[in-house]
Amino acid sequence: MKPKIHFFNPGHETAILQGSENYTPPANVQRMIRELSYLPAWYADPEDFVFTEEITSPRFFSLQPKEFRPFAKLISSKEIEKQKDSLPEMQAAPWGLSPHSHSLFEKLRKSGNLNLAIPEWKEEYTRLTSRRTAAECLDKIRELLPDMDVPVSPKFCKKVREVEKYLILQNAPFVLKTPYSSSGRGLLWLPERKLTAKDRAWIEGALNKQGCVSIECALNKYQDFAMEFYSDGNGNIRYEGLSVFGAEKKGAYSGNVLGEQTYLESFFVENFGDKFQQLKEAVGEAIRQIYGNIYTGYLGVDMLVYRRKADGEFAIHPCIEVNMRYTMGMVALRISQKYLAPKARGDMSITYESKPGEAYERHCFMKKAYPLEMKDGKIREGYISLCPVTKETKYRAYMLVF
């Protein structure tokens, strides 16, 4: 296996929608890419590389507990220029593949004269990234599990009046989504059956940019979770594990639960019994049929435990969206496997502080309040920042084990 060169490029769904090699992410996403660029080092193999525009804290990984080392090596364009004759053959591994990330690796290959294998960008990926394909997966899961109570698929609307018609026929509350968005972005919540002027403006803007919006009845959410898979592109799908995560009221991702798979699965096994295993198999089969022969890479299928209106009982929505990329769930899974002591549990969080210096203050406070405790080379409890934090930092990625 060739070593990989990883690159953290969140928000790649928008890059796919733009379809341009010259796509420029919004300022907040550029900041996130910059400040969390070291994140792949926590799931990468020691012989891998992590690409970052600039190595701001070269000593960051050497200051981590010695039991965690060696980490993947950080590498910037400058380093690639310097080391071009000594670098091994490598495999490009962006967080998410898009024409933009493909082009970035092409430029690196040429400028550094690298022996670099870059995953092919296929036109079908644009279709597969859309929420329409996630709705197809949901239909497929419903076919595979005829006895399970699976929520109806969202309706895709090309005009405001189609949205209004849906509002009249269904029960509030509702959620609208743009087809190319993820992690709680591109969502509009409608508490009632009528549209305000602000709602209308949002829908019209979304229709102009993306051609359609999806609408569905919002569910009484209890818990967000996901199943993580790997597709080899030859029709084989491997189940990687379960990811249990938190999302704010409006749907934005806030963090993942860390712990062993038996702990993460316990709630589902207790409440759904054998149905949970059947669901795992059906979701894997749906993914295999729709993505398996086309896409090579990781896939996260976001799901939801909700309470049914009729009887208040728990039920599962088995496919809210499909993330055709690495996911924070996958990062949490690898961190739990590699760094946590048996029976240790915790949270991996991504936070944003708008005031300058606030993220740094919180980082210093947590470092002091939750000192690291190790057992047999693994974390038993304590705080670790996954990326460097300076007085200028606004985005933080960290884990807190307790």
XYZ file of C-alpha atoms in Angstrom:
402
model
C 0.000 0.000 0.000
C 1.322 3.427 -0.939
C 1.375 6.059 1.805
C -1.488 8.536 1.499
C -1.361 12.308 1.387
C -4.452 13.532 3.270
C -6.125 16.905 2.883
C -8.976 18.313 4.995
C -11.466 20.112 2.705
C -14.869 20.334 4.440
C -17.874 21.730 2.565
C -16.887 19.837 -0.577
C -20.583 19.329 -1.520
C -20.720 23.019 -2.519
C -17.517 22.574 -4.533
C -19.185 19.680 -6.388
C -22.271 21.779 -7.121
C -20.032 24.538 -8.572
C -18.212 21.897 -10.613
C -15.243 24.210 -11.120
C -11.562 23.518 -10.530
C -11.247 27.193 -9.542
C -13.903 27.051 -6.812
C -13.211 29.358 -3.853
C -14.783 28.238 -0.559
C -16.628 30.853 1.550
C -14.385 32.726 4.042
C -15.617 30.721 7.082
C -14.915 27.409 5.297
C -11.447 28.627 4.245
C -10.773 29.437 7.889
C -11.983 25.988 8.992
C -9.752 24.296 6.380
C -6.779 26.316 7.622
C -7.358 25.955 11.381
C -8.346 22.265 11.353
C -5.931 21.144 8.624
C -4.020 18.875 11.071
C -7.136 16.780 11.816
C -6.346 13.906 9.356
C -3.177 13.091 11.319
C -5.415 11.479 13.964
C -6.874 8.937 11.517
C -3.931 8.651 9.102
C -1.290 5.912 9.316
C 2.190 6.881 10.631
C 3.768 6.548 7.154
C 1.177 8.930 5.625
C 1.411 12.682 5.011
C -1.043 15.473 5.841
C -1.100 18.401 3.425
C -1.534 21.881 4.901
C -1.051 25.225 3.134
C 1.295 26.310 5.901
C 2.900 24.456 8.800
C 2.026 26.901 11.582
C 2.995 24.736 14.584
C 5.737 22.324 13.494
C 6.178 20.992 17.059
C 2.467 20.274 17.633
C 2.653 16.483 17.200
C 6.041 16.100 18.901
C 4.449 17.612 22.042
C 1.755 14.892 22.148
C 2.212 11.901 24.524
C 5.074 9.737 23.255
C 2.785 6.654 23.214
C 0.790 8.270 20.359
C 3.787 8.734 18.122
C 4.717 8.471 15.313
C 2.037 10.573 13.633
C 1.690 11.156 9.898
C 4.063 13.881 8.665
C 2.821 17.403 7.959
C 3.727 18.670 4.520
C 3.133 21.995 2.750
C 3.734 23.133 -0.849
C 7.106 24.546 0.286
C 8.132 21.214 1.846
C 7.050 19.342 -1.282
C 9.278 21.654 -3.391
C 12.214 21.074 -1.024
C 11.827 17.296 -0.735
C 10.648 16.462 -4.233
C 13.441 13.983 -4.926
C 13.097 12.106 -1.639
C 9.288 11.734 -1.334
C 7.847 8.236 -1.897
C 5.079 7.259 -4.327
C 1.835 8.483 -2.754
C -1.931 8.200 -3.004
C -4.027 11.411 -2.748
C -6.702 11.183 -0.022
C -8.836 14.333 0.203
C -11.561 14.548 2.882
C -14.006 14.822 -0.030
C -13.288 14.415 -3.736
C -14.450 17.279 -5.971
C -13.140 18.851 -9.214
C -11.496 21.465 -6.941
C -9.631 19.007 -4.652
C -8.716 16.889 -7.706
C -7.171 19.951 -9.344
C -5.302 20.902 -6.137
C -3.574 17.491 -6.115
C -2.842 17.781 -9.858
C -1.063 21.097 -9.188
C 0.903 19.556 -6.303
C 1.908 16.640 -8.496
C 3.215 18.949 -11.239
C 4.902 21.547 -9.014
C 6.602 18.951 -6.826
C 7.223 16.481 -9.656
C 5.513 13.919 -7.406
C 4.734 10.312 -8.097
C 1.138 10.766 -6.947
C -1.916 8.615 -7.703
C -5.018 10.832 -7.696
C -8.517 9.298 -7.472
C -10.417 9.882 -10.680
C -13.212 12.473 -10.682
C -16.268 10.874 -12.319
C -19.246 12.822 -13.613
C -21.608 10.410 -11.798
C -20.222 11.673 -8.480
C -22.199 14.896 -8.934
C -25.441 12.897 -9.027
C -24.369 10.598 -6.193
C -23.577 13.536 -3.866
C -27.072 15.027 -4.210
C -29.776 14.493 -1.595
C -31.848 12.968 -4.417
C -29.561 9.930 -4.296
C -29.973 9.712 -0.497
C -33.758 9.644 -1.132
C -33.185 6.778 -3.622
C -31.282 4.935 -0.879
C -34.208 5.476 1.497
C -36.608 3.976 -1.085
C -34.264 1.009 -1.539
C -34.080 0.429 2.267
C -37.908 0.539 2.393
C -38.030 -2.183 -0.311
C -35.492 -4.310 1.568
C -37.331 -3.931 4.911
C -41.050 -4.095 4.019
C -42.052 -4.728 7.660
C -40.217 -1.694 9.045
C -41.980 1.620 9.537
C -39.755 3.810 7.307
C -40.625 7.531 6.918
C -41.666 8.684 3.443
C -38.995 10.140 1.177
C -38.708 13.919 0.837
C -40.420 15.644 -2.076
C -38.228 17.648 -4.469
C -39.795 20.946 -5.590
C -38.747 23.232 -8.448
C -41.196 26.041 -7.685
C -42.350 27.907 -4.553
C -45.958 26.916 -5.232
C -45.026 23.197 -5.099
C -43.651 23.843 -1.600
C -46.882 25.625 -0.631
C -48.968 22.737 -1.930
C -46.954 20.305 0.229
C -47.524 22.523 3.298
C -51.291 22.347 2.791
C -51.349 18.561 2.395
C -49.008 17.623 5.281
C -48.627 18.379 8.986
C -46.188 20.927 10.419
C -43.350 21.269 11.317
C -41.355 20.931 8.076
C -37.738 20.994 7.000
C -36.491 22.176 3.606
C -33.028 21.305 2.320
C -30.857 22.255 -0.625
C -29.736 19.152 -2.596
C -26.019 19.955 -2.271
C -25.383 20.557 1.420
C -24.571 18.558 4.526
C -23.762 18.704 8.269
C -26.820 20.801 9.023
C -26.070 23.494 6.429
C -28.527 24.474 3.691
C -31.581 23.826 5.891
C -34.725 25.853 6.502
C -37.104 24.934 9.324
C -40.780 25.813 8.951
C -42.727 25.597 12.221
C -46.054 26.321 10.502
C -47.959 25.689 7.291
C -47.426 29.162 5.896
C -44.377 30.861 4.415
C -43.098 34.188 5.689
C -41.459 36.703 3.303
C -38.068 35.569 4.712
C -38.882 31.883 4.023
C -39.955 32.721 0.484
C -36.717 34.651 -0.142
C -34.663 31.678 1.150
C -36.542 29.222 -1.105
C -36.219 31.448 -4.176
C -32.496 31.911 -3.525
C -32.029 28.130 -3.146
C -34.017 27.420 -6.340
C -31.913 29.943 -8.291
C -28.662 28.400 -7.057
C -29.503 24.689 -7.021
C -32.619 24.235 -9.202
C -34.738 22.527 -6.544
C -35.261 22.051 -2.804
C -36.468 19.039 -0.869
C -39.240 19.213 1.717
C -40.322 16.699 4.344
C -42.157 16.615 7.666
C -39.766 17.218 10.568
C -39.575 14.377 13.092
C -39.487 14.506 16.887
C -35.741 13.833 17.093
C -34.239 11.887 19.994
C -30.728 11.002 18.767
C -28.570 11.537 15.657
C -26.360 8.682 14.554
C -24.700 7.319 11.427
C -23.360 4.116 9.970
C -19.921 4.377 8.378
C -18.977 2.286 5.326
C -16.126 1.852 2.871
C -16.770 1.147 -0.822
C -13.985 -0.407 -2.915
C -15.555 0.652 -6.244
C -15.886 -3.016 -7.316
C -19.259 -3.674 -5.715
C -17.955 -4.505 -2.231
C -19.052 -2.524 0.827
C -17.387 -2.859 4.230
C -19.188 -1.762 7.392
C -16.718 0.322 9.441
C -18.788 1.098 12.513
C -21.409 3.179 14.249
C -21.096 6.894 14.905
C -23.259 8.620 17.524
C -23.212 12.383 17.219
C -24.826 15.560 18.425
C -26.448 18.253 16.339
C -27.793 21.582 17.487
C -31.518 22.368 17.282
C -31.162 23.656 13.714
C -29.198 20.593 12.626
C -25.583 21.877 12.663
C -23.032 19.222 13.693
C -21.597 19.754 17.197
C -19.640 16.611 18.109
C -19.294 12.833 18.333
C -19.424 10.359 21.211
C -16.133 8.485 21.725
C -16.090 4.932 23.020
C -16.087 1.261 22.094
C -18.575 0.035 19.509
C -20.364 -2.192 22.051
C -21.024 0.914 24.173
C -22.210 2.995 21.191
C -24.474 0.172 19.983
C -25.965 -0.661 23.394
C -28.873 1.833 23.141
C -29.839 0.544 19.676
C -29.575 -3.128 20.586
C -31.651 -2.550 23.754
C -34.387 -0.624 21.963
C -34.500 -2.322 18.562
C -33.073 -5.819 19.124
C -32.590 -7.885 15.940
C -34.131 -5.120 13.841
C -30.936 -3.127 14.321
C -28.787 -5.844 12.703
C -31.325 -6.182 9.857
C -31.168 -2.422 9.342
C -27.352 -2.480 9.212
C -27.489 -5.171 6.509
C -30.222 -3.409 4.501
C -28.406 -0.053 4.563
C -25.167 -1.762 3.474
C -27.034 -3.467 0.616
C -28.710 -0.221 -0.515
C -25.327 1.548 -0.496
C -23.770 -1.353 -2.407
C -26.434 -1.241 -5.129
C -26.326 2.545 -5.584
C -22.668 3.464 -4.891
C -20.755 0.173 -4.817
C -19.688 -0.148 -8.457
C -18.986 3.543 -9.038
C -17.428 5.136 -5.958
C -14.242 4.238 -4.090
C -13.931 5.684 -0.587
C -15.725 6.256 2.701
C -19.463 6.867 3.060
C -21.391 7.997 6.119
C -25.149 7.381 6.218
C -26.778 9.824 8.642
C -29.785 8.480 10.539
C -32.114 9.501 13.322
C -33.909 7.951 16.283
C -37.227 9.777 16.729
C -40.427 9.362 18.697
C -43.469 8.431 16.631
C -46.380 10.849 16.866
C -48.962 8.079 17.190
C -47.593 6.243 20.245
C -44.416 8.051 21.382
C -42.384 4.893 20.702
C -38.819 5.039 19.331
C -38.389 4.567 15.581
C -35.474 5.006 13.152
C -35.179 7.151 10.043
C -32.549 5.018 8.248
C -31.230 7.518 5.683
C -31.373 11.284 6.260
C -28.358 11.936 4.049
C -25.376 10.103 2.580
C -21.982 11.773 2.957
C -19.739 10.600 0.140
C -16.471 11.453 1.910
C -14.609 11.068 5.181
C -16.850 12.180 8.061
C -16.364 13.374 11.626
C -17.965 10.041 12.586
C -15.108 8.238 10.859
C -12.565 10.430 12.717
C -14.267 9.632 16.063
C -14.287 5.930 15.183
C -10.543 5.882 14.460
C -9.718 7.983 17.546
C -11.733 5.582 19.740
C -9.913 2.586 18.226
C -6.397 4.058 18.330
C -6.187 6.228 21.431
C -8.859 5.358 24.032
C -8.299 2.995 26.967
C -10.841 0.138 27.243
C -14.116 1.347 28.797
C -13.074 5.022 28.392
C -15.761 7.300 26.994
C -15.808 10.881 25.894
C -16.700 13.459 23.287
C -14.974 14.781 20.218
C -16.138 18.327 19.531
C -15.790 20.982 16.846
C -16.501 24.465 18.193
C -16.432 28.002 16.836
C -15.814 31.145 18.900
C -16.428 34.439 17.129
C -14.536 36.650 19.627
C -10.756 36.841 19.115
C -8.829 35.034 21.865
C -11.870 33.207 23.255
C -11.003 29.821 21.724
C -7.462 30.114 23.110
C -8.764 30.984 26.592
C -11.111 27.989 26.601
C -8.323 25.740 25.358
C -6.000 26.881 28.198
C -8.773 26.462 30.765
C -9.666 22.927 29.617
C -6.033 21.849 29.463
C -5.662 22.849 33.111
C -9.077 21.628 34.309
C -8.878 18.190 32.619
C -5.264 16.935 32.757
C -4.468 13.892 30.688
C -4.395 10.499 32.415
C -2.992 7.513 30.540
C -3.199 3.778 31.101
C -1.060 1.330 29.089
C -0.387 3.997 26.471
C -4.071 4.897 25.990
C -6.193 7.800 27.255
C -8.180 7.064 30.382
C -9.368 10.622 30.901
C -8.550 14.235 30.116
C -8.474 16.871 27.394
C -6.527 16.919 24.129
C -6.705 19.507 21.366
C -6.578 17.776 17.972
C -5.228 20.878 16.198
C -3.020 23.804 17.273
C -4.824 26.634 19.104
C -3.415 30.180 19.027
C -4.812 33.545 20.110
C -6.111 33.990 16.531
C -7.905 30.599 16.357
C -11.694 30.521 16.034
C -12.329 26.832 15.177
C -11.290 24.159 17.654
C -11.300 20.372 17.346
C -10.703 18.519 20.605
C -11.537 15.443 22.638
C -12.539 15.270 26.275
C -12.410 11.793 27.824
C -14.065 11.090 31.168
